[in-house]
Amino acid sequence: MALKTPQQYLESIKDNRVVYCNGKRVSDVTKHPILNITNRWIAMDYVMSNDPRYQDLLTNVDADGDRIAFALQPQRTREDLLRLREVVKLWARVCFGKPSGAKFVAKDGLNAVTVVSQRIDKKYGTKYAAHVEAYRKYLQKNDLSFAMGLTDVKGDRALSPSQQVQHKDFYVRIVEERPDGIIVSGAKTHISQVAACNEVLVAPCHAMKEEDKAYAVAFAIPVNAKGITMISAEPEIPEDYDLFDHPIAGSVYINDCLIVFENVFIPNERIFLKGEWEFAGQVAYMFANFHRLSAETYKAMELELFTGAAALMAEYNGIEKKAHVREKLTWLTMYTEMIETLGKAAVEHCVAEEGSDLVYPNPMIANICKYQFADNWHTATKYIQDIAGGIVATAPSAKDFHNPETHALMEKYFAGKAGIPTEDRLRMVKLIRDLTSSYEDVLTIHAEGSLEAQKLSILQLADFDRYKAAALRAAQVKNKKEHPLFDNLPQFPPEV
Amino acid sequence: MALKTPQQYLESIKDNRVVYCNGKRVSDVTKHPILNITNRWIAMDYVMSNDPRYQDLLTNVDADGDRIAFALQPQRTREDLLRLREVVKLWARVCFGKPSGAKFVAKDGLNAVTVVSQRIDKKYGTKYAAHVEAYRKYLQKNDLSFAMGLTDVKGDRALSPSQQVQHKDFYVRIVEERPDGIIVSGAKTHISQVAACNEVLVAPCHAMKEEDKAYAVAFAIPVNAKGITMISAEPEIPEDYDLFDHPIAGSVYINDCLIVFENVFIPNERIFLKGEWEFAGQVAYMFANFHRLSAETYKAMELELFTGAAALMAEYNGIEKKAHVREKLTWLTMYTEMIETLGKAAVEHCVAEEGSDLVYPNPMIANICKYQFADNWHTATKYIQDIAGGIVATAPSAKDFHNPETHALMEKYFAGKAGIPTEDRLRMVKLIRDLTSSYEDVLTIHAEGSLEAQKLSILQLADFDRYKAAALRAAQVKNKKEHPLFDNLPQFPPEV
Amino acid sequence: MALKTPQQYLESIKDNRVVYCNGKRVSDVTKHPILNITNRWIAMDYVMSNDPRYQDLLTNVDADGDRIAFALQPQRTREDLLRLREVVKLWARVCFGKPSGAKFVAKDGLNAVTVVSQRIDKKYGTKYAAHVEAYRKYLQKNDLSFAMGLTDVKGDRALSPSQQVQHKDFYVRIVEERPDGIIVSGAKTHISQVAACNEVLVAPCHAMKEEDKAYAVAFAIPVNAKGITMISAEPEIPEDYDLFDHPIAGSVYINDCLIVFENVFIPNERIFLKGEWEFAGQVAYMFANFHRLSAETYKAMELELFTGAAALMAEYNGIEKKAHVREKLTWLTMYTEMIETLGKAAVEHCVAEEGSDLVYPNPMIANICKYQFADNWHTATKYIQDIAGGIVATAPSAKDFHNPETHALMEKYFAGKAGIPTEDRLRMVKLIRDLTSSYEDVLTIHAEGSLEAQKLSILQLADFDRYKAAALRAAQVKNKKEHPLFDNLPQFPPEV
Amino acid sequence: MALKTPQQYLESIKDNRVVYCNGKRVSDVTKHPILNITNRWIAMDYVMSNDPRYQDLLTNVDADGDRIAFALQPQRTREDLLRLREVVKLWARVCFGKPSGAKFVAKDGLNAVTVVSQRIDKKYGTKYAAHVEAYRKYLQKNDLSFAMGLTDVKGDRALSPSQQVQHKDFYVRIVEERPDGIIVSGAKTHISQVAACNEVLVAPCHAMKEEDKAYAVAFAIPVNAKGITMISAEPEIPEDYDLFDHPIAGSVYINDCLIVFENVFIPNERIFLKGEWEFAGQVAYMFANFHRLSAETYKAMELELFTGAAALMAEYNGIEKKAHVREKLTWLTMYTEMIETLGKAAVEHCVAEEGSDLVYPNPMIANICKYQFADNWHTATKYIQDIAGGIVATAPSAKDFHNPETHALMEKYFAGKAGIPTEDRLRMVKLIRDLTSSYEDVLTIHAEGSLEAQKLSILQLADFDRYKAAALRAAQVKNKKEHPLFDNLPQFPPEV
């Protein structure tokens, strides 16, 4: 059977990859106290898929009789998407709201190149589709973890890739073509968990014009390939962190890296786009379409946890019956359930990509869901911080709680309502601090596309013809366009 | 066949009902310039159900071979609710956003007494269920329009019905019991379109305690019954209104009346609740459950019209490409589609009432949908007024536009973008004024329950056990309650 | 003494002015049931300035010993502005929130042309300043009411005046120059109370380029001049309105007119700008500067009334102790007092126009004040409608209340809390309906400049140099610009 | 002269105080890498008051000819408050938005006990006023830093101090009275910078009832007194932090401590309240009144820095001309200037405490200012994070930037717009992360009273009589109360 065990996964990433963190080269990522948070989080994918309770949900048996990850298969029906939603929910519930990232993001990139490679082949007679399928099989058979290398560092956002001033590597590009492959340079940023993965799948982050054709490139490569350097984000927590103090940050470190490509060789069979610039935007667009399910699904899981923390903290403080607290818990419940409902609706009303056999969530609903989640997040943090109190900012360290000299004082004075152990209250306080960190704020806004990106999508998807037809009829102005829903409706007001 | 024609309907309401409007007794409501707006709107129900294009959607053939309104039948499946949604959407699209009201509201009351009458019969051996079924058949066979008499005038909101100070009739009550029926007194307010209906179905608007048992009463009665007086809301528009100036208000006048009962006799066979005070709240609650579909469905139709008016007005003014206008149109689109999605999801995830064979929309989702609609409405009006400009407040009357002395000046100076007839622009301006009237504002907030009522429902429906289980696990605090979704999840972070 | 009595004012507007309303030419505006609302409101200016209790506040004695309106004098000091604020507050409190409009708007235009005329004279040797002073004296000595003709009809907002397609009169322009004056054509819209004034002062509504120099024109003219036609906005209320039903709309009708100029002759001595296109924007800009005091002052008076209505209605309904009602009353109080504070602060930190001896409110503060007022208005209406209940939309007419056949029923059933007369409750309901009308909404957003205009002003007035200096110092980045507040501050953190 | 140098201050806190941080007893707070951030921040008070450029602003010469801190003197006039505002602004601008805390908070407590001690003496013939004056002089003559011990740990917020279940020390209380003083026990929490101060001034945090009279206690004591233990909040940053990575957190560590009193002896001459329970709430209330100036003043300084960071980051990223960025910068500017205006207005319209010669900011305006600041903060963080991009969460450490192995890669790839050094961009990113930390969020909401506290104050201060008088007059309902502003206004509409 093709599934790796957690131990096999951990062994597989001891491969001399070049990773820097906090100013030092990390010789073995599995030994690094902070990076190992990421590794253990990724390892949960392997823990779960080897667990008989979840195996039927998480894996399929392929034609060879091997168990392979369901997430590495293309989704072809509404039922596939509904199952994928259950997969993501399980991943997220187990991992405190953040789905274990072994395949979570890059599977959507794999689907994107699946769709677009067929189109390029059709136009240019290339063989990209075969490359993608071979790669998909390779991932399945080796149960690999892989990261999505999407966002370029971009330099001046007002300039296109080839217009950049200081140098031309702000977007990953082809610097040389060889018979057996290409040489690429440039850097991608915010690449979640890449230092804990086996592979990275690279694709353009937006549409390109002809002058930017060198930047129209998609490929896959092991992260220990020659020329690749990864620099980890500054960790949020110290190396001697205590899980009590950082229940989330000590369990899930997404570890978004800068990944730099310095003249990295990509063999032909791993290339999925090479200069066909008119398709660059399609890859980015299709990635977003497929990735929406992921984002829309796990966020509701984060919110159930968030709302639960608010409700418990209110009780621990003895304020759960105050009118303003009830008002805030109501709001948080609405926020939680609205995101769950919209996320589910996006899948239930999924759409099929024309000329492909893949389906993805309804883009209008999915964009609304993501926008509502992100736009309301900071208000949610305001409410939970208001309920929890200043202690979120001022609680001493778990080390003080465990220090015999201070334990009794903290036990006595940080107690809340009678019957609630002080430790429970302090743990909840620490959870809330982690949930409302600057990191979470920024992730909420920028992961899966910014608020502005969602607004743009919504405007582009708006069915203005329908809206206008309704308004013109009510204003008794003739509609020059026909509209099936409004043409030939009975006259109103009627002549009776 | 049982269906009435519009003409038959209009004849049926010339029955000496006692209606006052603008200080005068209305001898024939079909002759009154304002009340006839309501009548014609109600008549659309009959126009549509007699139209072969819509008959299959709007009606069923009963066991006798008669066509009867689908809306007058109980909804027993998700498919029934989905069909009912299509019915409401058609009614709403035809009537400029407001479903024709012949059966629109009271059908939900009929379902409520259907469910609750069975429970009372079971407990007390009464025969209310048979009364309800007989009444339902009577409505079907005669294709009657009927209004829902729910909201009592209430007096001091801080006091219960029997505690009221000035008199005891602030809620409709039984003042006398007779062998053949009861005598009721009191008044209901905001009773939409009652003066244009054949019947009124009366039920308590909230739960009652034992001391208020005289107020636990539900029944149906023709609106021309002796002792009933209806006083219409002050009309928003003058009797010589021009449809150009008031495209909505001149087409749809909901005409919420005060309906007063002065010692009105209700025969036994039309009584559905009589003093069984512990069931009073259930009727109100079930009405709300069934009525949610209605509200959640038509509001998206109103919004498509609203958003279309904003988009057209932006074009007519030549500002459709301005960043702030695009931002507002994006917001309006999101608002429109979010309400549609939530309303649909409420039906798709409908619930069955225990011990009944009826289904209704998911209460959590439906309440969120209504709350979001109502809470955002005033922002929507701000945006459309901002786009349309001051002309919404200052446009002269259609009478000036049609006056030969001023027509040319208005034609010349109220023009917007070239190519758009001035008349079209003025009509759109007038539509927007109607859409953003104080009446619409208040309707949005108070119809189908106030914002506070929705908040209370959401809090009561919140699944705090689930939310707390998620938070406790993440904070590593033992959960004393078991929870199926979180018990026995694999340990995280894992020991690997 | 120069002051007119109310009667003299009313006589003065019987001058054959050409006014249309509701499709008819109005032969005498003082006889028209709706337009007379406006006239009586304007007349309050004369009532008050003749009242010994207010005369010292409202008027000054000029060099000739005549009493003249203080509002018609230029404001040269902070104390002048503070006094003007008191004047506007008195006007507003007396007239239910809307200052009587005899001089309220146009005085600010007069100050604008005072400043700009001096600049033009300086550059071109023209005599506009003398024209302005003569006109000011004429207004003072005759105690005239005058309106401000600012906003052009504009046609396609994306095109400049001379680019317009259908015709070239979308902005008022000079069509001919003569030795003794000019001929102008075009139209101004939303011209508040012009049909009830003696004069109109016309000025450009925004900056002009050289190709639009014919549109760079400012002048004053009696409203009964040949070629002027005024078309009134469609009245909100019927001619047989009852003041009980419309306590605001029946007392204050701003009556924004379309005023059309068809080849109107303007004598030289009333011209204040004639083709000096580079000054057109300055007139508009200075008008806005002076007018800010007016807007910022009266709005807080409207809000005290608004918040009072909410508080009373809560009591009348018996809900004043509910948590959500207290929350809303708190919000309304904050809104009211914040607008008052910001409006006052704008005057207390007023600025002097360089090269002029006039002062006006601080533009940054005044813009913030207006923006906050307008941006929050729709939320305020939501809250008051929520507190008042559906009755705001459904209350019958005062005619029904006064009809002996229905009076007793209404008296009985529209009662609220014991001790509150039903009539008081109904009057408050009607007040709230008037306060939350679509007209008030649109006025709030568009009068004194749209929300977008305020945002633009705030961005232009932002002191980014200061903000950036603070951020650069904290980020320990060298600031290449010097900044007096941040250069040479002591090092932080210190070396100790 | 009485002023201490920074060095003298640092020496003065080496006094064997009992402080714990991160699980260890800190033997010398001036040697602790994290606590020393606080010390250096406090030391800035001494740096500045010894700087001849600021001495006239920051200090006065007392009757003895000694220079003493102006902040330690009572404020008796509007001019005093305006000067104090300038003091706080200087402190805040120098220290990156957070005023150096040597006297910043506790001075307001000193004023509070000044006012209330006089009242108690008057009622009970006590000598508290003399105690306060002696203490004030002691502080002045020794230029001491002192912290305010206000907020009790509170246990169950639904229970009063004496009702608490687990123990009775959730609020600081008198456990024994002796001839020469009292013995106190209990704990105060969130006590800003107390571990870096010489003294702590303790007072009740809210009103007490008679059964809680043991909790009605106010006093001052050196922080190294026997029985006092301080436990520092968990530091946000590691001990080997780099100022580049943490420009704010590495410069200003407010270090809110839990301060525990275990049978601490307070000598009689340092007691300002001892069981006079009816005055407990007055101390808390007066502290809030005086402290408002502090909060309202420095917040605008924080915001100018915040808005500057947003503006610079927009430029560094090349997005400063995008419509949504301009919109956000406009909003941030408005927020900044509104808080400055409201804070200033609160001082300009200060009020005098009756029976005292002290003044404090206008409570209504000050509460509105604080509420607006706190309520909008999370939106501000959303906007700046949106502008800055995901890099706020994912930027590597300064150690990586300074590591020669990775410096060139970071230099190359983290560049933004040409002409902006990469280092500047990274520093700005780090500044924004610090500004949007969870700590800042919680501080904003909870420091100087929660949002709910401000709402309560605003409701209590609301002038409902005035608001209602305005509404009653407009609704033509007789006002049974007289109101000077509305009684005898002329009739409107007038009879003309």
CSV table of C-alpha atoms in Angstrom, one decimal, chain A residues 126-226:
chain,number,residue,atom,x,y,z
A,126,THR,CA,2.3,20.1,-26.2
A,127,LYS,CA,2.3,17.2,-23.8
A,128,TYR,CA,1.7,19.0,-20.5
A,129,ALA,CA,-1.4,16.9,-19.6
A,130,ALA,CA,0.7,13.8,-19.6
A,131,HIS,CA,3.3,15.5,-17.4
A,132,VAL,CA,0.6,16.4,-14.9
A,133,GLU,CA,-0.9,12.9,-14.8
A,134,ALA,CA,2.5,11.3,-14.3
A,135,TYR,CA,3.2,13.8,-11.5
A,136,ARG,CA,-0.2,13.1,-9.9
A,137,LYS,CA,0.5,9.4,-10.0
A,138,TYR,CA,4.0,9.9,-8.5
A,139,LEU,CA,2.5,11.9,-5.6
A,140,GLN,CA,-0.2,9.3,-5.0
A,141,LYS,CA,2.1,6.3,-5.1
A,142,ASN,CA,4.6,7.9,-2.8
A,143,ASP,CA,2.0,9.7,-0.6
A,144,LEU,CA,4.0,12.9,-0.8
A,145,SER,CA,3.4,16.2,0.9
A,146,PHE,CA,3.7,19.1,-1.4
A,147,ALA,CA,3.4,22.9,-1.1
A,148,MET,CA,1.9,25.4,-3.5
A,149,GLY,CA,4.4,28.0,-4.8
A,150,LEU,CA,2.0,30.7,-6.0
A,151,THR,CA,2.7,34.2,-4.8
A,152,ASP,CA,5.7,36.0,-6.3
A,153,VAL,CA,7.5,38.6,-4.2
A,154,LYS,CA,6.3,41.2,-6.8
A,155,GLY,CA,8.5,44.2,-6.0
A,156,ASP,CA,6.6,47.3,-7.1
A,157,ARG,CA,3.0,46.2,-7.3
A,158,ALA,CA,2.3,48.9,-9.9
A,159,LEU,CA,4.7,47.3,-12.4
A,160,SER,CA,4.4,44.1,-14.4
A,161,PRO,CA,7.2,41.4,-14.0
A,162,SER,CA,9.3,42.6,-16.9
A,163,GLN,CA,8.9,46.3,-16.0
A,164,GLN,CA,10.5,45.9,-12.6
A,165,VAL,CA,13.4,48.2,-12.0
A,166,GLN,CA,15.9,46.8,-9.6
A,167,HIS,CA,16.1,43.4,-11.2
A,168,LYS,CA,13.9,41.0,-13.2
A,169,ASP,CA,13.5,38.2,-10.7
A,170,PHE,CA,10.6,39.6,-8.6
A,171,TYR,CA,8.5,36.9,-10.3
A,172,VAL,CA,9.8,33.4,-11.0
A,173,ARG,CA,11.0,33.1,-14.6
A,174,ILE,CA,12.7,31.0,-17.1
A,175,VAL,CA,16.3,32.2,-17.5
A,176,GLU,CA,17.4,29.4,-19.8
A,177,GLU,CA,15.9,26.7,-22.0
A,178,ARG,CA,17.8,23.5,-22.4
A,179,PRO,CA,16.9,20.3,-24.4
A,180,ASP,CA,16.2,18.4,-21.2
A,181,GLY,CA,14.5,21.1,-19.2
A,182,ILE,CA,14.6,24.8,-18.1
A,183,ILE,CA,16.6,26.9,-15.6
A,184,VAL,CA,14.4,29.1,-13.4
A,185,SER,CA,15.2,31.9,-11.0
A,186,GLY,CA,13.1,34.2,-8.8
A,187,ALA,CA,11.3,33.8,-5.5
A,188,LYS,CA,7.9,33.0,-4.1
A,189,THR,CA,6.7,34.2,-0.8
A,190,HIS,CA,4.2,33.2,1.9
A,191,ILE,CA,4.7,29.6,0.8
A,192,SER,CA,2.9,27.8,3.6
A,193,GLN,CA,4.7,24.7,5.1
A,194,VAL,CA,7.0,24.3,2.2
A,195,ALA,CA,10.0,23.6,4.4
A,196,ALA,CA,8.1,20.6,5.8
A,197,CYS,CA,7.0,19.2,2.4
A,198,ASN,CA,8.6,16.9,-0.1
A,199,GLU,CA,7.8,18.9,-3.2
A,200,VAL,CA,6.7,22.3,-4.3
A,201,LEU,CA,4.3,23.0,-7.2
A,202,VAL,CA,5.1,26.3,-8.8
A,203,ALA,CA,2.6,28.4,-10.9
A,204,PRO,CA,2.1,32.0,-11.9
A,205,CYS,CA,0.1,34.1,-9.5
A,206,HIS,CA,-1.7,36.2,-12.1
A,207,ALA,CA,-2.2,36.7,-15.8
A,208,MET,CA,0.8,37.6,-17.9
A,209,LYS,CA,1.1,39.6,-21.1
A,210,GLU,CA,3.3,38.6,-24.0
A,211,GLU,CA,6.3,40.7,-22.8
A,212,ASP,CA,6.1,38.7,-19.6
A,213,LYS,CA,6.1,35.3,-21.3
A,214,ALA,CA,9.3,34.2,-19.5
A,215,TYR,CA,7.2,34.4,-16.3
A,216,ALA,CA,4.5,32.1,-17.7
A,217,VAL,CA,6.0,29.0,-16.1
A,218,ALA,CA,4.6,26.2,-14.0
A,219,PHE,CA,6.5,23.2,-12.7
A,220,ALA,CA,7.1,20.8,-9.8
A,221,ILE,CA,10.3,20.1,-8.0
A,222,PRO,CA,11.6,18.5,-4.8
A,223,VAL,CA,12.3,21.2,-2.2
A,224,ASN,CA,15.9,19.9,-1.8
A,225,ALA,CA,16.7,20.5,-5.4
A,226,LYS,CA,20.0,22.3,-6.0
